[in-house]
Short mmCIF file of C-alpha atoms (C1' of nucleotides) in Angstrom, two decimals:
data_model
loop_
_atom_site.label_atom_id
_atom_site.label_comp_id
_atom_site.label_asym_id
_atom_site.label_seq_id
_atom_site.Cartn_x
_atom_site.Cartn_y
_atom_site.Cartn_z
CA MET G 19 148.50 87.39 124.67
CA SER G 20 151.80 87.62 122.91
CA ASP G 21 153.70 84.91 124.77
CA THR G 22 154.62 81.83 122.78
CA THR G 23 152.30 79.42 124.57
CA SER G 24 149.08 81.27 123.88
CA SER G 25 146.96 80.77 120.79
CA PHE G 26 145.76 83.33 118.30
CA GLN G 27 142.43 84.94 117.76
CA ALA G 28 140.91 87.14 115.10
CA PRO G 29 142.18 90.75 115.24
CA ILE G 30 140.25 93.38 117.18
CA GLY G 31 137.05 94.33 115.48
CA THR G 32 137.07 91.40 113.07
CA HIS G 33 134.97 88.26 113.11
CA ASP G 34 134.99 84.78 111.72
CA VAL G 35 131.71 83.91 110.06
CA LEU G 36 131.11 80.17 110.20
CA GLY G 37 128.14 77.92 109.63
CA PRO G 38 125.28 78.07 110.22
CA GLU G 39 125.52 81.88 110.33
CA SER G 40 127.44 81.92 107.07
CA GLY G 41 124.32 80.50 105.41
CA GLN G 42 122.68 83.87 105.98
CA TRP G 43 125.62 85.57 104.31
CA GLU G 44 125.29 83.26 101.35
CA SER G 45 121.61 84.15 101.14
CA LEU G 46 122.32 87.87 101.07
CA ILE G 47 125.18 87.72 98.61
CA ALA G 48 123.44 85.34 96.22
CA THR G 49 120.26 87.39 96.31
CA PHE G 50 122.15 90.60 95.69
CA ALA G 51 124.08 89.02 92.83
CA ASP G 52 120.79 87.94 91.32
CA PHE G 53 119.35 91.44 91.62
CA ALA G 54 122.47 92.98 90.11
CA TYR G 55 122.24 90.60 87.19
CA ARG G 56 118.58 91.38 86.59
CA TYR G 57 119.32 95.12 86.63
CA GLY G 58 122.14 94.78 84.13
CA PHE G 59 125.16 95.09 86.42
CA SER G 60 128.23 92.90 86.04
CA LEU G 61 130.58 91.86 88.81
CA ALA G 62 133.72 93.96 89.31
CA ILE G 63 136.55 92.62 91.43
CA THR G 64 139.15 95.21 92.36
CA PRO G 65 142.10 95.11 94.81
CA MET G 66 141.34 95.48 98.48
CA PHE G 67 144.12 98.02 98.80
CA GLU G 68 144.87 101.00 96.61
CA ASP G 69 147.27 103.88 96.48
CA VAL G 70 146.23 105.96 99.45
CA GLY G 71 145.53 108.85 97.11
CA VAL G 72 142.59 107.02 95.57
CA PHE G 73 140.77 107.31 98.87
CA ASN G 74 142.14 110.66 99.96
CA ARG G 75 141.11 112.31 96.74
CA GLY G 76 137.94 110.28 96.49
CA ILE G 77 136.25 110.44 99.84
CA GLY G 78 137.97 113.67 100.83
CA GLU G 79 141.11 114.24 102.88
CA HIS G 80 139.17 116.02 105.56
CA SER G 81 136.47 113.44 106.06
CA GLU G 82 136.51 111.51 109.32
CA VAL G 83 137.23 108.28 107.50
CA ALA G 84 140.27 109.58 105.66
CA LYS G 85 141.59 111.56 108.60
CA LYS G 86 141.72 108.89 111.26
CA GLU G 87 140.12 105.65 110.19
CA MET G 88 142.17 104.40 107.26
CA TYR G 89 144.50 101.45 107.43
CA VAL G 90 147.49 103.05 105.75
CA PHE G 91 150.73 101.15 105.26
CA ALA G 92 153.89 101.23 103.19
CA ASP G 93 154.92 98.10 101.33
CA ARG G 94 158.52 96.95 100.87
CA GLY G 95 158.87 99.19 97.87
CA GLU G 96 157.83 102.19 99.97
CA ARG G 97 154.60 102.64 98.09
CA VAL G 98 151.91 103.99 100.39
CA TYR G 99 148.68 102.04 100.27
CA ALA G 100 145.46 101.92 102.24
CA LEU G 101 143.02 99.08 102.77
CA ARG G 102 139.79 100.16 101.20
CA PRO G 103 137.46 101.91 103.65
CA GLU G 104 134.54 101.80 101.19
CA GLY G 105 133.71 100.46 97.77
CA THR G 106 133.08 103.35 95.41
CA ALA G 107 136.53 104.92 95.03
CA SER G 108 138.14 101.68 93.85
CA ILE G 109 135.44 101.07 91.28
CA VAL G 110 135.79 104.57 89.89
CA ARG G 111 139.58 104.20 89.83
CA ALA G 112 139.12 101.01 87.79
CA PHE G 113 136.70 102.83 85.50
CA VAL G 114 139.18 105.61 84.88
CA GLN G 115 141.99 103.12 84.26
CA HIS G 116 140.15 100.86 81.80
CA GLN G 117 137.65 103.25 80.25
CA PRO G 118 134.92 100.71 79.59
CA ALA G 119 132.04 101.64 77.30
CA THR G 120 129.40 103.69 79.04
CA PRO G 121 127.02 103.46 80.67
CA TRP G 122 129.07 101.10 82.76
CA LYS G 123 127.22 99.24 85.49
CA ALA G 124 129.19 97.22 88.01
CA TRP G 125 128.37 95.49 91.30
CA TYR G 126 130.67 94.31 94.07
CA VAL G 127 130.89 92.47 97.35
CA THR G 128 133.88 93.41 99.45
CA PRO G 129 135.33 93.77 102.90
CA ALA G 130 135.80 97.38 104.03
CA PHE G 131 138.31 98.45 106.67
CA ARG G 132 138.12 101.28 109.15
CA TYR G 133 140.37 101.73 112.13
CA GLU G 134 137.99 102.60 114.92
CA ARG G 135 136.83 101.21 118.24
CA PRO G 136 134.39 98.40 117.58
CA GLN G 137 130.91 98.30 119.08
CA ALA G 138 127.52 96.90 118.21
CA GLY G 139 127.12 97.02 114.44
CA ARG G 140 130.53 98.58 113.87
CA TYR G 141 133.69 96.72 113.06
CA ARG G 142 137.23 97.26 111.82
CA GLN G 143 136.45 94.92 108.97
CA HIS G 144 132.90 94.88 107.75
CA HIS G 145 131.43 93.81 104.44
CA GLN G 146 129.52 95.69 101.80
CA LEU G 147 127.39 94.89 98.81
CA GLY G 148 127.04 97.62 96.25
CA VAL G 149 126.49 98.82 92.71
CA GLU G 150 127.96 101.68 90.71
CA ALA G 151 126.75 103.13 87.41
CA LEU G 152 129.01 105.51 85.49
CA GLY G 153 128.61 107.46 82.30
CA THR G 154 125.13 108.90 82.50
CA GLU G 155 123.50 111.68 84.45
CA ASP G 156 120.02 110.65 83.42
CA PRO G 157 117.84 110.75 86.54
CA ALA G 158 116.49 107.39 85.36
CA ILE G 159 119.71 105.73 86.53
CA ASP G 160 119.36 107.36 89.95
CA VAL G 161 115.88 105.93 90.15
CA GLU G 162 117.13 102.54 89.02
CA VAL G 163 119.93 102.31 91.58
CA ILE G 164 117.70 103.40 94.46
CA THR G 165 114.96 101.05 93.33
CA LEU G 166 117.37 98.14 93.16
CA ALA G 167 118.27 98.75 96.78
CA TRP G 168 114.65 99.16 97.79
CA ARG G 169 113.52 95.96 96.07
CA PHE G 170 116.50 94.09 97.46
CA PHE G 171 115.54 95.01 101.02
CA GLU G 172 112.01 93.88 100.23
CA ALA G 173 113.26 90.58 98.83
CA ILE G 174 115.23 89.72 101.93
CA GLY G 175 112.18 90.43 104.02
CA LEU G 176 113.20 93.58 105.88
CA ARG G 177 110.24 95.59 107.09
CA SER G 178 111.55 98.50 109.12
CA ILE G 179 113.54 100.25 106.41
CA ARG G 180 112.99 103.89 105.50
CA LEU G 181 114.56 105.71 102.58
CA LEU G 182 115.80 109.23 103.19
CA ILE G 183 116.74 111.37 100.22
CA ASN G 184 118.26 114.75 99.54
CA SER G 185 120.10 116.64 96.83
CA MET G 186 123.51 118.18 97.47
CA GLY G 187 123.42 120.15 94.24
CA HIS G 188 126.48 120.50 92.06
CA ASP G 189 129.67 122.38 92.98
CA GLU G 190 128.35 125.85 92.38
CA CYS G 191 124.91 125.73 93.86
CA ARG G 192 126.19 123.86 96.88
CA ALA G 193 128.99 126.38 97.43
CA ALA G 194 126.45 129.17 97.20
CA TYR G 195 124.22 127.43 99.72
CA VAL G 196 127.09 126.77 102.12
CA SER G 197 127.93 130.45 102.25
CA ILE G 198 124.30 131.29 102.95
CA LEU G 199 124.21 128.64 105.69
CA ARG G 200 127.48 129.90 107.11
CA HIS G 201 126.02 133.38 107.25
CA HIS G 202 122.98 132.09 109.11
CA LEU G 203 125.08 130.17 111.68
CA ALA G 204 127.36 133.14 112.16
CA THR G 205 124.58 135.34 113.49
CA ASP G 206 124.85 133.64 116.89
CA PRO G 207 127.12 130.58 117.12
CA SER G 208 126.58 130.40 120.89
CA LEU G 209 123.14 128.96 120.22
CA LEU G 210 124.68 125.80 118.77
CA CYS G 211 125.56 122.65 120.70
CA ASP G 212 128.84 122.63 122.64
CA GLU G 213 130.73 120.80 119.96
CA HIS G 214 129.57 122.88 117.01
CA GLN G 215 130.06 126.22 118.72
CA LYS G 216 133.69 125.67 117.84
CA ALA G 217 133.47 123.47 114.76
CA TRP G 218 130.63 125.04 112.80
CA SER G 219 132.70 127.18 110.49
CA HIS G 220 134.97 124.34 109.43
CA ASN G 221 132.15 122.41 107.83
CA PRO G 222 128.76 124.07 108.18
CA LEU G 223 127.00 121.14 106.49
CA ARG G 224 127.84 118.91 109.46
CA VAL G 225 125.76 121.15 111.70
CA LEU G 226 122.73 120.21 109.62
CA ASP G 227 123.41 116.58 110.44
CA CYS G 228 123.81 117.22 114.18
CA LYS G 229 121.28 115.34 116.29
CA LYS G 230 121.42 117.69 119.27
CA ALA G 231 118.50 119.98 120.04
CA PRO G 232 120.32 123.34 119.94
CA CYS G 233 121.68 122.72 116.45
CA ILE G 234 118.39 121.38 115.20
CA ASP G 235 116.72 124.47 116.58
CA VAL G 236 119.10 126.87 114.85
CA THR G 237 119.20 125.07 111.50
CA SER G 238 115.47 124.56 111.30
CA ARG G 239 115.09 128.33 111.23
CA GLY G 240 117.75 128.57 108.53
CA PRO G 241 118.08 127.85 104.82
CA MET G 242 117.74 124.33 103.47
CA LEU G 243 119.71 123.00 100.54
CA PRO G 244 116.84 121.83 98.32
CA ASP G 245 115.52 125.40 98.31
CA HIS G 246 118.78 126.73 96.93
CA LEU G 247 119.50 124.39 94.05
CA CYS G 248 120.16 125.80 90.60
CA ASP G 249 117.52 125.16 87.95
CA GLU G 250 119.29 122.16 86.49
CA CYS G 251 119.87 120.47 89.82
CA ARG G 252 116.33 121.23 90.89
CA GLU G 253 114.93 119.65 87.75
CA HIS G 254 117.19 116.64 88.10
CA PHE G 255 116.12 116.10 91.68
CA ALA G 256 112.45 116.54 90.81
CA ALA G 257 112.81 113.92 88.09
CA VAL G 258 114.37 111.47 90.51
CA LEU G 259 111.61 111.97 93.05
CA ALA G 260 108.93 111.65 90.37
CA GLY G 261 110.52 108.46 89.08
CA LEU G 262 110.61 106.90 92.52
CA THR G 263 107.00 107.84 93.11
CA SER G 264 105.96 106.28 89.80
CA LEU G 265 107.47 102.99 90.97
CA GLY G 266 105.93 103.05 94.42
CA VAL G 267 109.27 103.61 96.16
CA GLU G 268 108.58 105.73 99.21
CA ALA G 269 111.32 108.30 99.69
CA GLU G 270 111.27 110.81 102.54
CA LEU G 271 112.81 114.11 101.62
CA ASN G 272 115.30 114.96 104.32
CA PRO G 273 117.06 118.29 103.78
CA ARG G 274 119.41 117.51 106.68
CA LEU G 275 120.84 114.40 105.05
CA VAL G 276 124.56 115.01 104.68
CA ARG G 277 126.67 111.96 104.06
CA GLY G 278 130.21 111.37 105.22
CA PHE G 279 132.10 111.35 101.97
CA ASP G 280 133.00 114.52 100.14
CA TYR G 281 132.46 113.19 96.64
CA TYR G 282 128.67 113.35 96.63
CA THR G 283 126.82 115.69 94.29
CA ARG G 284 123.13 116.04 93.58
CA THR G 285 121.19 112.93 94.63
CA THR G 286 122.14 111.48 98.02
CA PHE G 287 120.20 108.90 99.94
CA GLU G 288 120.38 106.69 102.97
CA PHE G 289 118.45 103.69 104.22
CA VAL G 290 117.82 103.57 107.95
CA ALA G 291 116.47 100.63 109.92
CA ASP G 292 114.04 101.62 112.65
CA ALA G 293 114.54 98.18 114.18
CA LEU G 294 118.09 99.18 115.06
CA ASP G 295 118.44 101.85 117.66
CA GLY G 296 120.66 104.86 117.84
CA ALA G 297 123.88 105.57 116.12
CA GLN G 298 124.24 102.46 114.01
CA ASN G 299 120.90 102.46 112.24
CA ALA G 300 122.19 103.35 108.78
CA ILE G 301 122.19 100.12 106.82
CA GLY G 302 123.03 101.51 103.43
CA GLY G 303 123.33 104.61 101.36
CA GLY G 304 124.79 106.23 98.35
CA GLY G 305 124.44 108.97 95.88
CA ARG G 306 125.68 110.67 92.80
CA TYR G 307 129.36 111.60 92.38
CA ASP G 308 129.66 113.57 89.18
CA LYS G 309 133.15 114.93 89.92
CA LEU G 310 134.82 111.81 91.23
CA ALA G 311 136.12 110.38 87.95
CA GLU G 312 137.79 113.69 87.22
CA GLN G 313 139.31 113.86 90.67
CA LEU G 314 140.86 110.47 90.05
CA GLY G 315 142.39 111.61 86.81
CA GLY G 316 139.74 110.59 84.31
CA LYS G 317 137.50 112.39 81.91
CA PRO G 318 134.50 114.14 83.45
CA THR G 319 132.03 111.32 83.96
CA GLY G 320 128.95 111.31 86.12
CA GLY G 321 128.11 108.34 88.26
CA ILE G 322 125.89 107.07 91.03
CA GLY G 323 126.18 104.20 93.42
CA PHE G 324 124.77 102.44 96.41
CA GLY G 325 126.33 100.34 99.15
CA THR G 326 124.94 98.37 102.07
CA GLY G 327 126.55 96.65 105.03
CA ILE G 328 126.04 92.91 105.35
CA GLU G 329 126.53 92.87 109.12
CA ARG G 330 123.92 95.57 109.63
CA LEU G 331 121.47 93.88 107.31
CA LEU G 332 121.74 90.77 109.44
CA LEU G 333 121.42 92.78 112.66
CA THR G 334 118.26 94.32 111.26
CA ARG G 335 116.97 90.91 110.28
CA ALA G 336 117.67 89.59 113.78
CA ALA G 337 115.87 92.55 115.33
CA GLU G 338 112.83 91.97 113.13
CA SER G 339 112.57 88.20 113.22
CA ASP G 340 113.49 85.16 115.28
CA GLN G 341 113.97 83.17 112.11
CA PRO G 342 117.39 83.25 110.49
CA LEU G 343 117.44 84.27 106.87
CA ASP G 344 117.52 81.17 104.69
CA LEU G 345 116.81 81.97 101.07
CA LEU G 346 118.98 79.25 99.57
CA ASN G 347 117.83 76.30 101.65
CA ARG G 348 121.23 74.69 101.65
CA THR G 349 120.48 71.41 103.40
CA LEU G 350 121.83 68.00 102.58
CA ASP G 351 119.62 65.64 100.62
CA VAL G 352 121.27 62.40 101.63
CA PHE G 353 123.56 60.98 104.31
CA VAL G 354 125.30 57.67 103.69
CA VAL G 355 125.72 55.25 106.59
CA ASP G 356 128.13 52.45 105.74
CA THR G 357 128.96 49.85 108.40
CA THR G 358 130.99 47.65 106.11
CA GLY G 359 134.16 49.69 106.41
CA GLY G 360 133.38 52.84 104.45
CA ASP G 361 134.48 51.94 100.95
CA VAL G 362 130.93 51.62 99.69
CA ALA G 363 130.15 55.08 101.05
CA THR G 364 133.13 56.45 99.15
CA VAL G 365 131.67 55.21 95.87
CA LEU G 366 128.04 56.05 96.64
CA VAL G 367 128.63 59.67 97.57
CA ASP G 368 130.69 60.14 94.42
CA GLU G 369 127.89 58.79 92.23
CA LEU G 370 125.27 60.88 93.99
CA ARG G 371 127.29 64.07 93.97
CA SER G 372 128.02 63.64 90.27
CA ALA G 373 124.28 63.35 89.76
CA GLY G 374 123.76 66.66 91.57
CA VAL G 375 122.65 65.25 94.91
CA ALA G 376 123.96 67.01 98.02
CA CYS G 377 125.24 64.31 100.30
CA ASP G 378 127.67 63.54 103.06
CA ARG G 379 128.83 60.48 104.98
CA ALA G 380 130.40 59.38 108.26
CA TYR G 381 134.08 58.67 108.72
CA ASP G 382 136.32 56.64 110.98
CA GLN G 383 134.27 53.41 110.79
CA ARG G 384 132.01 54.38 113.62
CA SER G 385 129.13 52.24 114.91
CA MET G 386 125.80 52.30 113.16
CA LYS G 387 124.18 54.08 116.08
CA SER G 388 126.89 56.70 115.98
CA GLN G 389 126.59 57.15 112.22
CA MET G 390 122.83 57.50 112.50
CA LYS G 391 123.27 60.25 115.04
CA VAL G 392 125.54 62.10 112.67
CA ALA G 393 123.03 61.55 109.88
CA ASP G 394 120.31 63.04 112.03
CA LYS G 395 122.34 66.10 112.92
CA SER G 396 123.41 66.64 109.33
CA GLY G 397 119.89 67.74 108.48
CA ALA G 398 119.70 65.33 105.55
CA ARG G 399 116.24 64.16 104.58
CA TRP G 400 117.30 60.63 103.62
CA ALA G 401 119.80 58.18 105.07
CA LEU G 402 121.24 55.44 102.90
CA LEU G 403 122.13 52.37 104.92
CA VAL G 404 124.72 49.91 103.74
CA GLY G 405 125.49 46.98 106.02
CA PRO G 406 126.62 43.39 105.39
CA GLN G 407 123.12 42.38 104.24
CA GLU G 408 122.84 45.11 101.65
CA LEU G 409 126.38 44.48 100.50
CA LEU G 410 125.59 40.83 99.80
CA ALA G 411 122.27 41.57 98.11
CA GLY G 412 123.63 44.44 96.04
CA GLU G 413 121.10 46.77 97.65
CA VAL G 414 120.86 49.93 99.67
CA THR G 415 118.28 50.71 102.35
CA ILE G 416 116.75 54.15 101.99
CA ARG G 417 115.47 55.57 105.25
CA ASP G 418 113.32 58.65 105.63
CA LEU G 419 114.81 60.57 108.54
CA ARG G 420 111.71 62.66 108.97
CA SER G 421 109.56 59.64 109.68
CA ASP G 422 109.25 58.09 113.10
CA ASN G 423 107.53 54.99 111.78
CA PHE G 424 110.12 52.29 111.35
CA GLU G 425 108.12 50.22 108.83
CA GLN G 426 107.06 53.07 106.56
CA ALA G 427 110.35 54.89 106.81
CA GLN G 428 112.40 52.32 104.95
CA GLN G 429 112.58 50.93 101.47
CA LYS G 430 115.15 48.97 99.49
CA ALA G 431 116.73 49.92 96.20
CA SER G 432 119.20 48.00 94.13
CA ARG G 433 122.62 49.52 93.77
CA ASP G 434 122.12 49.92 90.03
CA ASP G 435 118.92 51.92 90.39
CA LEU G 436 120.01 53.95 93.40
CA VAL G 437 120.72 57.28 91.76
CA ALA G 438 117.45 57.16 89.85
CA ALA G 439 115.55 56.17 93.00
CA ILE G 440 117.02 59.07 94.96
CA ALA G 441 116.38 61.51 92.14
CA ASN G 442 112.79 60.35 92.12
CA LEU G 443 112.40 60.86 95.87
CA LEU G 444 113.92 64.32 95.72
CA THR G 445 111.53 65.58 93.05
CA LYS G 446 108.48 64.70 95.15
"C1'" G N 1 141.49 108.37 120.81
"C1'" U N 2 137.94 108.85 125.83
"C1'" G N 3 134.73 106.33 129.43
"C1'" G N 4 131.60 102.08 131.76
"C1'" G N 5 130.87 96.60 132.34
"C1'" C N 6 133.07 91.79 131.95
"C1'" G N 7 137.13 87.70 131.41
"C1'" U N 8 135.87 80.14 135.39
"C1'" A N 9 135.29 73.48 130.50
"C1'" G N 10 133.63 73.85 123.09
"C1'" C N 11 128.93 77.14 124.58
"C1'" U N 12 125.75 79.60 128.61
"C1'" C N 13 126.90 80.38 133.45
"C1'" A N 14 127.30 78.92 139.27
"C1'" G N 15 131.31 79.27 142.79
"C1'" U N 16 129.07 81.18 149.71
"C1'" U N 17 132.82 86.38 154.72
"C1'" G N 18 139.98 84.15 150.69
"C1'" G N 19 140.55 77.41 153.14
"C1'" U N 20 142.91 72.49 150.58
"C1'" U N 21 140.14 66.89 145.10
"C1'" A N 22 136.73 73.91 140.85
"C1'" G N 23 130.81 72.63 139.62
"C1'" A N 24 125.95 72.57 136.62
"C1'" G N 25 123.20 72.63 132.06
"C1'" C N 26 123.90 72.14 126.91
"C1'" G N 27 127.36 70.12 123.40
"C1'" C N 28 131.00 66.11 122.41
"C1'" C N 29 132.48 60.65 122.95
"C1'" A N 30 131.08 55.60 124.50
"C1'" G N 31 127.55 52.15 126.29
"C1'" G N 32 122.06 50.58 127.46
"C1'" U N 33 123.31 42.33 124.31
"C1'" U N 34 122.09 40.05 118.30
"C1'" G N 35 122.33 46.18 112.15
"C1'" U N 36 118.81 52.03 113.00
"C1'" G N 37 118.85 58.76 114.58
"C1'" G N 38 115.54 62.35 116.94
"C1'" U N 39 113.05 60.96 123.66
"C1'" C N 40 115.15 58.55 128.04
"C1'" C N 41 119.11 56.22 131.34
"C1'" U N 42 124.42 55.33 132.63
"C1'" G N 43 129.46 56.40 132.15
"C1'" G N 44 133.62 59.29 130.08
"C1'" A N 45 136.82 63.00 128.03
"C1'" G N 46 137.60 68.12 128.52
"C1'" G N 47 139.68 73.89 132.83
"C1'" C N 48 147.81 76.65 134.53
"C1'" C N 49 139.64 80.02 136.83
"C1'" G N 50 142.76 85.47 130.25
"C1'" C N 51 148.12 86.61 131.37
"C1'" G N 52 151.97 88.75 134.82
"C1'" G N 53 153.10 90.55 139.53
"C1'" G N 54 151.68 91.61 144.72
"C1'" U N 55 149.20 90.78 149.74
"C1'" U N 56 148.55 86.07 152.67
"C1'" C N 57 150.18 80.15 156.15
"C1'" G N 58 146.79 79.72 151.90
"C1'" A N 59 143.93 83.40 146.11
"C1'" C N 60 138.96 81.70 141.07
"C1'" C N 61 137.82 85.14 145.16
"C1'" C N 62 141.58 90.93 147.62
"C1'" C N 63 145.27 94.82 145.19
"C1'" C N 64 148.20 96.58 140.81
"C1'" G N 65 149.45 96.06 135.83
"C1'" U N 66 148.57 93.99 131.10
"C1'" C N 67 145.93 91.69 127.10
"C1'" G N 68 141.18 90.60 125.31
"C1'" C N 69 135.80 90.92 124.92
"C1'" U N 70 131.67 94.11 125.22
"C1'" C N 71 128.75 98.65 125.43
"C1'" A N 72 128.79 103.92 124.74
"C1'" C N 73 130.84 108.90 122.72
"C1'" C N 74 132.88 110.88 117.81
"C1'" C N 75 131.69 109.13 112.95
"C1'" C N 76 129.99 105.70 109.85
"C1'" A N 77 128.01 100.19 106.82
#
RNA sequence: GUGGGCGUAGCUCAGUUGGUUAGAGCGCCAGGUUGUGGUCCUGGAGGCCGCGGGUUCGACCCCCGUCGCUCACCCCA
């Protein structure tokens, strides 16, 4: 499709989101923004590309995402950048750069880019909503971030969500655990699945996450991370779990939960949707990253965040319900039908819109029948009819498009009282 | 990166063992006498049958390539 006569389409793995589907996006974003506001987070807008080092140092050079999924490019000044593959690293980079007063609580909505083969629920450009809180290691903030996510999923009506939680410990207790785990795996690597028989020593934690029976069998007889935390990490984790319990947030302890980015310490969590099957059922996740600010050149500052994928939220919604998500109810109030040439419509919609009424009109001087059809399809509750009669009398006919009774459906209003009359109808 | 399925009107799809003017439903547009939508009726516009090459008297149909879509593996939102 590169010849000059063909047209263009969206790049592989990307999608245009148009109405009415975009109404669901608006619902999610607006609801999330409202939650963030109520929890004390302010919006942070950061560049969609960063020095590639921000992501390499942040999510880990050896993670799958950094190794083969980043969109890396050099600009004309030979600076090497990458399109952001996730939200957290950029926010922490901005934190380090500007050093806002702590605790600093920021939320974001952003595209995220990963170069991989698209499939159901996985795209080269997807979109995430998230929050980050930096500058405190109080388990109360862990509880708050997780609870925000939990309540958000409730608010948008999702039913099949489970929360899995684990603690990765801090550098030292995790390193100690990894060597114990490595020792356990080394006793007989041939018992592992085909893939991990070779790869186990590179990153033993990944074996914990393996879904294949042989690995599950071996690891279930081995050491689990929560049992090997140092006293401080153990107490921190216990406080998080107790806090969640006190709020009625049901977390399932999952010692196998190992997330994809290297920056996580202590609390890690993931939300899975049982309504989605198989490999793409993670709809959100996050955790604590107490070393990340330092790795990006800042002062040691603890932080915790959460991110969720808009596309997967909507897939989950679709799997759970036939009804599209419509929390904003963005429908037109009024549609103006003007058969006198259109100039009256021009003035009327301006008056109504200035008064806060959502309205639209027909164009191109189409017939009344045609304009009425458009009015019907617009979803507007009321049609305003202006023909030669109304023009002469200085009136407008107000028609209820939900009514099928011609007599009861219509009433007249004078031009001067129109805005007030409509306002009155809309408050009923 | 690897593998499977699929590319015919804006959308969802038919298209007989290759045979000449490529169809349906929905959507869109216009009508169904004098200013009224949602139902119904009539008519209309709209397709280099993804693209390129090959086989053939003849290709939407068969073969090859290519691009794209889709599903799966790895991993993730």
